[in-house]
Amino acid sequence: MNLRIGVIGTGAIGEDHIRRITNVITGARVVALSDLNVNRAKNLAKKYDVKFYVTGEEVIEAAEVDAVVIASWDPTHAQYVAASIKAGKFVLCEKPLATSKEDCKRIVEAELAGGKQLVQVGFMRRFDSGYRQLKACIESGEIGNPLMLHCVHRNPTPGPKHTTEMSIKNSVIHEIDVLRWLLGEDFKTAQVLLPKSSSLAENGLRDPQIVLLETQSGVRIDIESFVSCQYGYDVQCEVVGETGTIRLPDPAAVVMRSHGKLSYEIFSDWSDRFVEAYNIEFQQWVDGVKLGVVAGPTAWDGYAACITADACTEAREKGTIVPITMPQCSAFYGR
Amino acid sequence: MNLRIGVIGTGAIGEDHIRRITNVITGARVVALSDLNVNRAKNLAKKYDVKFYVTGEEVIEAAEVDAVVIASWDPTHAQYVAASIKAGKFVLCEKPLATSKEDCKRIVEAELAGGKQLVQVGFMRRFDSGYRQLKACIESGEIGNPLMLHCVHRNPTPGPKHTTEMSIKNSVIHEIDVLRWLLGEDFKTAQVLLPKSSSLAENGLRDPQIVLLETQSGVRIDIESFVSCQYGYDVQCEVVGETGTIRLPDPAAVVMRSHGKLSYEIFSDWSDRFVEAYNIEFQQWVDGVKLGVVAGPTAWDGYAACITADACTEAREKGTIVPITMPQCSAFYGR
Amino acid sequence: MNLRIGVIGTGAIGEDHIRRITNVITGARVVALSDLNVNRAKNLAKKYDVKFYVTGEEVIEAAEVDAVVIASWDPTHAQYVAASIKAGKFVLCEKPLATSKEDCKRIVEAELAGGKQLVQVGFMRRFDSGYRQLKACIESGEIGNPLMLHCVHRNPTPGPKHTTEMSIKNSVIHEIDVLRWLLGEDFKTAQVLLPKSSSLAENGLRDPQIVLLETQSGVRIDIESFVSCQYGYDVQCEVVGETGTIRLPDPAAVVMRSHGKLSYEIFSDWSDRFVEAYNIEFQQWVDGVKLGVVAGPTAWDGYAACITADACTEAREKGTIVPITMPQCSAFYGR
Amino acid sequence: MNLRIGVIGTGAIGEDHIRRITNVITGARVVALSDLNVNRAKNLAKKYDVKFYVTGEEVIEAAEVDAVVIASWDPTHAQYVAASIKAGKFVLCEKPLATSKEDCKRIVEAELAGGKQLVQVGFMRRFDSGYRQLKACIESGEIGNPLMLHCVHRNPTPGPKHTTEMSIKNSVIHEIDVLRWLLGEDFKTAQVLLPKSSSLAENGLRDPQIVLLETQSGVRIDIESFVSCQYGYDVQCEVVGETGTIRLPDPAAVVMRSHGKLSYEIFSDWSDRFVEAYNIEFQQWVDGVKLGVVAGPTAWDGYAACITADACTEAREKGTIVPITMPQCSAFYGR
Ligand SMILES: [Mg+2]
Ligand SMILES: [Mg+2]
Ligand SMILES: [Mg+2]
Ligand SMILES: [Mg+2]
């Protein structure tokens, strides 16, 4: 039986997820959607032969909806996740889980009170083949204990309303989650270095930034965030262990020799870079939901990422090293 | 509506295709199967909740079967393809289309007589992302006209009953098809060089072999076939054009620095190397069948590959340069 | 005419320089040497047919010595450099110029008082082909203004008496000099991060360490120092500019495919890694001396490196961000 | 004592060798030169303070000349080598040793009659670090017995008077020698494939060409020769052994990420690509001559290369597989 999914938010990402559920993965179909942009939503509803609802809450409560995907405006995530929990329905919420840690906490508490894990956060990198290979390699012991991670997260140009704060909250947050998962531990301190800004970073944007994290066991992480690097979308991650290092692979690309150079193309767009990760994320989410389990990053993971990102923001604003205090994680979340 | 598929032949590849249709791609399900190995087939029928038939012909004729996949023993391909055509059903036949060019010709003629393309041959490399990038790059004109191709096809060890002849008929035939597709033209001559055999090639096997092909326009191709190369499964393809060269990418792999070496893993198995290609092949075949079209390599392509492989075999046996005479292709096959 | 060189200090490095001057470069020969280890020195004197002197001062003052190479124990560098200046002879002193910034300052003042540049410090990386390509590329403007540098300096195992302090003073000091040269500016602040130590770092050694430097214009640099990385000697440098990035090339090495891996060797020894740089350094030094000029890193550069390394040490000890105050550089040093 | 060298032929290569002997290597100096272009030769004689002679024979016979370098017009090589043997002087002759195998044979016989090896042929690739690594790797047994070699030799554009014949005689001859040295055996057959010519190959030039060689033990070699490949000077060599493969490294080059591509530069000029090989070749030649030995490719190697190249030319002209008959090599040449 196909899992019947309601999608809240049908902007670029939401539409892409509808396409993915409909055409790419197996075992699910979209049955309901809603968006503030009613025209766009109705057109998509027509195109995909899906019921349109005026509000996200109606989608969540609709009898024909088994599970919910949230891809709406960030500040609305928390309310829809809460409503999904209340309705007892599985929900895959695009990151961030919420825009404040207080909201994250409320979600965690509500889920805990309900007694059943229902929430998955859309940190798709955990499903990327390269990161999975890194994790397997770390766990194999081949490079000994990890001691340092050197990471890079570059975009050719920032989105239209990108702010200095968003570089961490919306972009580096992917590293925050995936590195926490890779290492299996939380962070202890955060610091942010501000190199001189690129002359191509407009409107007072501080870009690039370097985020320094320290894990509870003392692993040191540096993350370069550079949202106006011009040349392409580029994600790098090197894990330095006691006896060796491993690097995230660059995507496979044709090697060309021409005009005096050997070259290969670098993606220009994050959605191309992680398209496979999204596909696997959705397939595994659907498969898990059918079995009644959340098989990806939980509400707690979303909460932990939010706490960490907030500490980074504070560190950037104050120019100091900021301690990160992680609340005790309930056994409910399996840690 | 899901396309209902009957699978003939449930050995390793057939079973993998059942899994693929059921769990990986969208829009299709397996409804019937058969295999000479009745026990194995019945177990799979049970596992996947699919009807078991005693003969392939029964699968083909079953009312609930919309389309057929053939993954049986090579010498049986021709009869099942013929029966599928007779039944007016779309059929995806694993390579080879048939074990003799006479059989291929009969299939082509039957399809032509039926007036509708129904047959696709399982040359999955045409769906590999790397080859697709190569083709796009050639067609873009970025490297000028192709003049030479240098290809490598290596397996760590041959299958249990591998013969000198099979290196071309079962292995290099993938290059024969994909290069024909890449260049958009047929071959004019074939020659086979026999280097001294590896001491690790057993039972009189001549291994490696080098196949030299010349296209009708004069492009020169060398294909190293080495089925006992020991170190891994490795497929390489370099296209040399008038102004530059392009190479098939190696699969993306974690880069490790340890024990005095930088290294990354090479696949040991062809099915891992081309798993994505198989997935895309099946998804596009299903999508095409629903629209009533064959969107991959046709019966004619299977025929052309067989003629070319036979010429290579003759060239190897005689030690001479053998001309390849390709029959006139009907407009029916769109060339 | 051959430049006649006296070598002070004939340990491993000193002996290697004697070999280099004698057999590798052109236009110079060794005519005198001395070392505290008299037996070893006398043997080398015999082997290379060179005069042995009891003290370094005697070498410097010998009438047949045109120029001096210092490769003795670090704490003796300052006195021999001072004596060379006093004798009016050109001197190439292995790094460090001196073990304290006060001594460096005295050398600079003595040279200034003498009115002629005579001192070159043995920062050989400036002569490495890879770093030279990086510098040319930065100056070409191809990647815009540099904003960040990510550097790595790894040794398989530390020397026998290696201390936590020496990781910066003896090893990272190479980065300090070469990055200052690469960017053409001095440093403003230093910070040192201490990841958890490798379990393979013995005797209380803090290893790895991460040195963070900020240049006067705001370029941010991170340097991983890891002297017990086990796997090899590995130096990496990536410059991130406003429109692109460039990386120091790995040394050219045969690419092997075997045992399921593609691999190539990494040097295990710094002297192999930079052998060409040493050869060029010496050839250019000899050529420059014959023309009466110092064509490499000056006493001032040695002084600046020492000040920076001291600030890093203070930053590590205090766990704070330490400002770096660079004295005004005299026009004598051409800045 | 410096070896005193006379240089015959002071075109681009000859002048480069004068510079090399004077400024780069150690233990030798140029004392005499001659060239048909008297003005050019006299200017160089002045610049390097060297005696000018009208004829090559005078250079060879000059009392102050210890050893001879021949870099004159190819058809004159044989006579100058013969004169050097007659004078009992060591001679380094740029390839080819002679323009006909009859001339090569006469040189070999003269040297044999003289009873002392005096001749080295300028096959500089044997001194290239990459080829040396390949040879060491083959001899280590790490990849088992070599079975196949895939080679590429590309120039961006041909010289002004380049002919179809010269692609083998002047260019592929480098592969002929270096592969013979790499494998330690002679060739048994030759064949030449002519792909369709590049539209950028002018004046009837057949370009590219593919040379197929078979060694006496049955190793199969393919060499792509493409003198108008446009994009750069590119030499590749892959050795396929029974258990693995090795590839000649590309020269180390800065890796740049910019404009949507990762890229690095490819040399445009063979003299840049092999500059280090030339330096080592000359240094080792000088060192050997001082010890009274020829430490590089001998007259016999020049003869064997000429025989092989002639067979390739015949194979190209006739379009057939041509047997290569190598005369019995005297023990004098140590084989
Ligand atoms: Mg996401
Ligand atoms: Mg197949
Ligand atoms: Mg040094
Ligand atoms: Mg040469």
Short mmCIF file of N, CA and C in Angstrom, two decimals, chain B residues 148 189 191 193 210-214 218 220-222 321, chain D residues 168 190-196 206 208-212 222-225 312 315-316 319-321:
data_model
loop_
_atom_site.label_atom_id
_atom_site.label_comp_id
_atom_site.label_asym_id
_atom_site.label_seq_id
_atom_site.Cartn_x
_atom_site.Cartn_y
_atom_site.Cartn_z
N MET B 148 39.64 8.94 -31.80
CA MET B 148 40.08 7.68 -31.21
C MET B 148 39.38 7.48 -29.87
N THR B 189 35.60 -2.43 -39.46
CA THR B 189 36.52 -3.56 -39.35
C THR B 189 36.77 -3.91 -37.89
N GLN B 191 39.66 -6.27 -35.37
CA GLN B 191 40.91 -7.02 -35.24
C GLN B 191 41.08 -7.33 -33.75
N LEU B 193 44.00 -8.44 -30.86
CA LEU B 193 45.38 -8.75 -30.47
C LEU B 193 45.35 -9.63 -29.24
N ILE B 210 42.93 -7.66 -26.74
CA ILE B 210 42.70 -6.27 -27.14
C ILE B 210 41.89 -6.25 -28.43
N VAL B 211 40.73 -5.66 -28.37
CA VAL B 211 39.84 -5.57 -29.53
C VAL B 211 40.05 -4.22 -30.21
N LEU B 212 40.32 -4.26 -31.51
CA LEU B 212 40.48 -3.02 -32.28
C LEU B 212 39.30 -2.89 -33.23
N LEU B 213 38.60 -1.79 -33.13
CA LEU B 213 37.47 -1.54 -34.03
C LEU B 213 37.71 -0.25 -34.79
N GLU B 214 37.17 -0.23 -35.99
CA GLU B 214 37.23 0.98 -36.82
C GLU B 214 35.80 1.31 -37.21
N GLY B 218 35.94 6.13 -39.76
CA GLY B 218 37.38 6.07 -39.55
C GLY B 218 37.86 6.31 -38.12
N ARG B 220 39.10 5.22 -34.63
CA ARG B 220 39.78 4.00 -34.21
C ARG B 220 39.58 3.78 -32.71
N ILE B 221 39.22 2.56 -32.38
CA ILE B 221 38.90 2.21 -31.00
C ILE B 221 39.78 1.05 -30.56
N ASP B 222 40.40 1.15 -29.40
CA ASP B 222 41.03 -0.02 -28.80
C ASP B 222 40.36 -0.31 -27.46
N ILE B 321 42.43 -8.96 -39.95
CA ILE B 321 41.49 -7.84 -39.87
C ILE B 321 40.24 -8.25 -40.64
N ILE D 168 56.60 9.05 -36.26
CA ILE D 168 57.24 7.88 -35.66
C ILE D 168 58.74 8.11 -35.49
N ALA D 190 55.45 -5.00 -35.63
CA ALA D 190 54.92 -3.63 -35.61
C ALA D 190 53.73 -3.53 -36.55
N GLN D 191 52.79 -2.71 -36.15
CA GLN D 191 51.62 -2.41 -37.00
C GLN D 191 51.26 -0.95 -36.73
N VAL D 192 50.71 -0.28 -37.72
CA VAL D 192 50.30 1.11 -37.52
C VAL D 192 48.87 1.29 -37.99
N LEU D 193 48.03 1.82 -37.11
CA LEU D 193 46.64 2.14 -37.46
C LEU D 193 46.56 3.63 -37.79
N LEU D 194 45.77 3.92 -38.81
CA LEU D 194 45.59 5.32 -39.18
C LEU D 194 44.13 5.73 -38.97
N PRO D 195 43.82 6.33 -37.84
CA PRO D 195 42.46 6.85 -37.65
C PRO D 195 42.22 7.96 -38.68
N LYS D 196 40.98 8.35 -38.82
CA LYS D 196 40.74 9.50 -39.70
C LYS D 196 41.55 10.67 -39.15
N ARG D 206 49.02 12.70 -41.95
CA ARG D 206 48.17 11.71 -41.31
C ARG D 206 48.41 11.84 -39.81
N PRO D 208 45.95 11.72 -36.06
CA PRO D 208 46.88 10.89 -35.28
C PRO D 208 47.23 9.57 -35.98
N GLN D 209 48.17 8.85 -35.36
CA GLN D 209 48.52 7.49 -35.74
C GLN D 209 48.56 6.64 -34.47
N ILE D 210 48.32 5.35 -34.64
CA ILE D 210 48.45 4.45 -33.49
C ILE D 210 49.45 3.35 -33.84
N VAL D 211 50.53 3.30 -33.08
CA VAL D 211 51.57 2.29 -33.31
C VAL D 211 51.34 1.11 -32.37
N LEU D 212 51.29 -0.07 -32.95
CA LEU D 212 51.12 -1.30 -32.15
C LEU D 212 52.41 -2.10 -32.19
N ASP D 222 50.29 -0.35 -27.23
CA ASP D 222 49.69 0.60 -28.17
C ASP D 222 50.16 1.99 -27.81
N ILE D 223 50.58 2.73 -28.83
CA ILE D 223 51.09 4.09 -28.65
C ILE D 223 50.30 5.03 -29.54
N GLU D 224 49.54 5.90 -28.92
CA GLU D 224 48.87 6.95 -29.70
C GLU D 224 49.84 8.08 -29.94
N SER D 225 50.05 8.42 -31.19
CA SER D 225 50.87 9.59 -31.55
C SER D 225 49.93 10.63 -32.15
N CYS D 312 58.14 0.22 -38.20
CA CYS D 312 56.86 0.92 -38.03
C CYS D 312 56.52 1.69 -39.29
N ALA D 315 55.36 -0.67 -41.83
CA ALA D 315 54.02 -1.15 -41.46
C ALA D 315 52.96 -0.11 -41.81
N ARG D 316 53.28 1.15 -41.58
CA ARG D 316 52.33 2.21 -41.92
C ARG D 316 52.14 2.29 -43.43
N GLY D 319 50.42 -1.02 -44.58
CA GLY D 319 49.17 -1.37 -43.91
C GLY D 319 49.14 -2.80 -43.41
N THR D 320 50.31 -3.37 -43.18
CA THR D 320 50.37 -4.76 -42.70
C THR D 320 51.13 -4.86 -41.39
N ILE D 321 51.10 -6.05 -40.82
CA ILE D 321 51.89 -6.33 -39.63
C ILE D 321 53.29 -6.74 -40.08
#
